[in-house]
């Protein structure tokens, strides 16, 4: 389900700022926390082929952050996100699990606002 991220108790509201878009360089992945309801909400943000993708930073296996044991969670070809705790592999653009019998990462829709911030939700027309 595309909106499964909303089921987390401290999921941020639509429009919440994730980070300035220039903090996500092409081919990089950042693990960040958004403060929502006075609690941290962990996200993974990556830029691939100019597009920004965002996921809840929780491996579906045991809900540990993908960077639990290492901050190196993107493959050398930038096509896969790697769980440092279990070795699960996910597609960078879809969050779909590519190995094991795990569920997919929970994708979060994001857009770039007029101030060039990455924000949660869908862009306005």
PDB file of C-alpha atoms in Angstrom:
ATOM      1  CA  UNK A   1       0.000   0.000   0.000  1.00  0.00           C
ATOM      2  CA  UNK A   2       1.441   3.346  -1.058  1.00  0.00           C
ATOM      3  CA  UNK A   3       0.201   5.218   2.027  1.00  0.00           C
ATOM      4  CA  UNK A   4       1.315   2.598   4.589  1.00  0.00           C
ATOM      5  CA  UNK A   5       3.747   5.180   6.001  1.00  0.00           C
ATOM      6  CA  UNK A   6       0.725   7.032   7.425  1.00  0.00           C
ATOM      7  CA  UNK A   7       0.059   4.082   9.765  1.00  0.00           C
ATOM      8  CA  UNK A   8       3.112   4.892  11.900  1.00  0.00           C
ATOM      9  CA  UNK A   9       2.102   6.585  15.167  1.00  0.00           C
ATOM     10  CA  UNK A  10       4.353   9.602  14.621  1.00  0.00           C
ATOM     11  CA  UNK A  11       4.005   9.934  10.838  1.00  0.00           C
ATOM     12  CA  UNK A  12       4.482  13.568   9.794  1.00  0.00           C
ATOM     13  CA  UNK A  13       1.743  15.580   8.159  1.00  0.00           C
ATOM     14  CA  UNK A  14       1.635  16.248   4.432  1.00  0.00           C
ATOM     15  CA  UNK A  15       3.714  19.332   3.681  1.00  0.00           C
ATOM     16  CA  UNK A  16       6.304  18.606   6.386  1.00  0.00           C
ATOM     17  CA  UNK A  17       9.822  19.533   5.289  1.00  0.00           C
ATOM     18  CA  UNK A  18      12.258  16.635   4.987  1.00  0.00           C
ATOM     19  CA  UNK A  19      15.359  18.663   4.059  1.00  0.00           C
ATOM     20  CA  UNK A  20      16.657  21.178   1.515  1.00  0.00           C
ATOM     21  CA  UNK A  21      16.758  19.443  -1.872  1.00  0.00           C
ATOM     22  CA  UNK A  22      20.425  20.372  -2.359  1.00  0.00           C
ATOM     23  CA  UNK A  23      21.266  18.098   0.598  1.00  0.00           C
ATOM     24  CA  UNK A  24      20.384  15.099  -1.578  1.00  0.00           C
ATOM     25  CA  UNK A  25      23.010  14.848  -4.290  1.00  0.00           C
ATOM     26  CA  UNK A  26      22.614  12.570  -7.296  1.00  0.00           C
ATOM     27  CA  UNK A  27      23.338   8.944  -6.409  1.00  0.00           C
ATOM     28  CA  UNK A  28      23.424   9.543  -2.665  1.00  0.00           C
ATOM     29  CA  UNK A  29      21.244   8.333   0.154  1.00  0.00           C
ATOM     30  CA  UNK A  30      20.669  10.128   3.447  1.00  0.00           C
ATOM     31  CA  UNK A  31      19.109   8.773   6.605  1.00  0.00           C
ATOM     32  CA  UNK A  32      17.290  11.605   8.369  1.00  0.00           C
ATOM     33  CA  UNK A  33      14.793  12.142  11.152  1.00  0.00           C
ATOM     34  CA  UNK A  34      11.790  14.409  10.825  1.00  0.00           C
ATOM     35  CA  UNK A  35      10.404  15.649  14.149  1.00  0.00           C
ATOM     36  CA  UNK A  36       6.686  14.924  14.217  1.00  0.00           C
ATOM     37  CA  UNK A  37       4.497  15.126  17.314  1.00  0.00           C
ATOM     38  CA  UNK A  38       7.723  15.807  19.266  1.00  0.00           C
ATOM     39  CA  UNK A  39       9.079  12.400  18.199  1.00  0.00           C
ATOM     40  CA  UNK A  40      11.660  11.508  15.539  1.00  0.00           C
ATOM     41  CA  UNK A  41      10.344   9.878  12.376  1.00  0.00           C
ATOM     42  CA  UNK A  42      13.171   8.104  10.490  1.00  0.00           C
ATOM     43  CA  UNK A  43      13.333   8.416   6.714  1.00  0.00           C
ATOM     44  CA  UNK A  44      15.664   7.483   3.886  1.00  0.00           C
ATOM     45  CA  UNK A  45      15.963   9.973   1.039  1.00  0.00           C
ATOM     46  CA  UNK A  46      17.791   9.260  -2.200  1.00  0.00           C
ATOM     47  CA  UNK A  47      18.167  10.929  -5.594  1.00  0.00           C
ATOM     48  CA  UNK A  48      18.388   8.651  -8.627  1.00  0.00           C
ATOM     49  CA  UNK A  49      18.390   9.993 -12.205  1.00  0.00           C
ATOM     50  CA  UNK A  50      17.300  13.389 -10.867  1.00  0.00           C
ATOM     51  CA  UNK A  51      14.228  12.058  -9.042  1.00  0.00           C
ATOM     52  CA  UNK A  52      13.954  12.032  -5.247  1.00  0.00           C
ATOM     53  CA  UNK A  53      12.628   8.948  -3.466  1.00  0.00           C
ATOM     54  CA  UNK A  54      11.740   8.700   0.208  1.00  0.00           C
ATOM     55  CA  UNK A  55      11.016   5.697   2.446  1.00  0.00           C
ATOM     56  CA  UNK A  56      10.400   5.019   6.110  1.00  0.00           C
ATOM     57  CA  UNK A  57      13.770   3.928   7.483  1.00  0.00           C
ATOM     58  CA  UNK A  58      12.530   0.605   8.827  1.00  0.00           C
ATOM     59  CA  UNK A  59      13.358  -2.782   7.369  1.00  0.00           C
ATOM     60  CA  UNK A  60      10.100  -4.765   7.134  1.00  0.00           C
ATOM     61  CA  UNK A  61      11.803  -7.788   8.718  1.00  0.00           C
ATOM     62  CA  UNK A  62      12.266  -6.460  12.274  1.00  0.00           C
ATOM     63  CA  UNK A  63      11.652  -2.736  11.742  1.00  0.00           C
ATOM     64  CA  UNK A  64      15.285  -1.891  12.426  1.00  0.00           C
ATOM     65  CA  UNK A  65      16.671   1.090  10.492  1.00  0.00           C
ATOM     66  CA  UNK A  66      18.437   0.075   7.292  1.00  0.00           C
ATOM     67  CA  UNK A  67      21.534   1.867   8.618  1.00  0.00           C
ATOM     68  CA  UNK A  68      21.391  -0.001  11.965  1.00  0.00           C
ATOM     69  CA  UNK A  69      24.939  -1.383  11.566  1.00  0.00           C
ATOM     70  CA  UNK A  70      26.366   0.748   8.758  1.00  0.00           C
ATOM     71  CA  UNK A  71      25.618   3.997   6.963  1.00  0.00           C
ATOM     72  CA  UNK A  72      26.580   2.354   3.645  1.00  0.00           C
ATOM     73  CA  UNK A  73      23.102   1.316   2.571  1.00  0.00           C
ATOM     74  CA  UNK A  74      23.150   2.048  -1.165  1.00  0.00           C
ATOM     75  CA  UNK A  75      24.734  -0.339  -3.659  1.00  0.00           C
ATOM     76  CA  UNK A  76      27.659   0.805  -5.791  1.00  0.00           C
ATOM     77  CA  UNK A  77      25.409   0.957  -8.874  1.00  0.00           C
ATOM     78  CA  UNK A  78      22.862   3.058  -6.886  1.00  0.00           C
ATOM     79  CA  UNK A  79      20.013   0.720  -7.873  1.00  0.00           C
ATOM     80  CA  UNK A  80      19.535  -1.009  -4.515  1.00  0.00           C
ATOM     81  CA  UNK A  81      19.117  -0.090  -0.862  1.00  0.00           C
ATOM     82  CA  UNK A  82      20.658  -2.564   1.554  1.00  0.00           C
ATOM     83  CA  UNK A  83      19.619  -3.434   5.108  1.00  0.00           C
ATOM     84  CA  UNK A  84      22.803  -3.444   7.177  1.00  0.00           C
ATOM     85  CA  UNK A  85      21.209  -5.684   9.843  1.00  0.00           C
ATOM     86  CA  UNK A  86      19.826  -8.544   7.712  1.00  0.00           C
ATOM     87  CA  UNK A  87      21.183  -8.085   4.205  1.00  0.00           C
ATOM     88  CA  UNK A  88      17.743  -7.558   2.662  1.00  0.00           C
ATOM     89  CA  UNK A  89      17.901  -5.729  -0.675  1.00  0.00           C
ATOM     90  CA  UNK A  90      15.340  -3.219  -1.958  1.00  0.00           C
ATOM     91  CA  UNK A  91      14.915  -1.433  -5.280  1.00  0.00           C
ATOM     92  CA  UNK A  92      16.012   2.220  -4.853  1.00  0.00           C
ATOM     93  CA  UNK A  93      13.212   3.587  -7.041  1.00  0.00           C
ATOM     94  CA  UNK A  94      10.276   1.480  -5.841  1.00  0.00           C
ATOM     95  CA  UNK A  95      11.214   0.169  -2.393  1.00  0.00           C
ATOM     96  CA  UNK A  96      10.275  -3.328  -3.571  1.00  0.00           C
ATOM     97  CA  UNK A  97      12.106  -6.137  -1.814  1.00  0.00           C
ATOM     98  CA  UNK A  98      14.448  -7.955  -4.198  1.00  0.00           C
ATOM     99  CA  UNK A  99      15.682 -10.703  -1.845  1.00  0.00           C
ATOM    100  CA  UNK A 100      14.145 -12.820   0.856  1.00  0.00           C
ATOM    101  CA  UNK A 101      10.496 -13.014   1.802  1.00  0.00           C
ATOM    102  CA  UNK A 102      10.340  -9.525   3.240  1.00  0.00           C
ATOM    103  CA  UNK A 103       7.697  -6.917   2.565  1.00  0.00           C
ATOM    104  CA  UNK A 104       8.574  -3.771   0.645  1.00  0.00           C
ATOM    105  CA  UNK A 105       9.824  -0.543   2.179  1.00  0.00           C
ATOM    106  CA  UNK A 106       7.080   1.944   2.982  1.00  0.00           C
ATOM    107  CA  UNK A 107       7.363   4.655   0.326  1.00  0.00           C
ATOM    108  CA  UNK A 108       6.615   8.268   1.231  1.00  0.00           C
ATOM    109  CA  UNK A 109       5.538  10.632  -1.555  1.00  0.00           C
ATOM    110  CA  UNK A 110       7.687  13.755  -1.726  1.00  0.00           C
ATOM    111  CA  UNK A 111       7.892  16.891  -3.843  1.00  0.00           C
ATOM    112  CA  UNK A 112      10.147  19.916  -4.114  1.00  0.00           C
ATOM    113  CA  UNK A 113       8.482  23.164  -3.011  1.00  0.00           C
ATOM    114  CA  UNK A 114       9.159  26.669  -4.325  1.00  0.00           C
ATOM    115  CA  UNK A 115      11.868  27.183  -1.680  1.00  0.00           C
ATOM    116  CA  UNK A 116      13.633  24.057  -3.002  1.00  0.00           C
ATOM    117  CA  UNK A 117      12.838  21.940   0.052  1.00  0.00           C
ATOM    118  CA  UNK A 118      11.904  18.281  -0.148  1.00  0.00           C
ATOM    119  CA  UNK A 119       8.436  18.029   1.419  1.00  0.00           C
ATOM    120  CA  UNK A 120       6.098  15.153   2.225  1.00  0.00           C
ATOM    121  CA  UNK A 121       3.076  14.746   0.014  1.00  0.00           C
ATOM    122  CA  UNK A 122       2.166  15.389  -3.572  1.00  0.00           C
ATOM    123  CA  UNK A 123       3.036  18.612  -5.383  1.00  0.00           C
ATOM    124  CA  UNK A 124       0.266  21.118  -5.858  1.00  0.00           C
ATOM    125  CA  UNK A 125      -0.984  21.727  -9.420  1.00  0.00           C
TER     126      UNK A 125
END
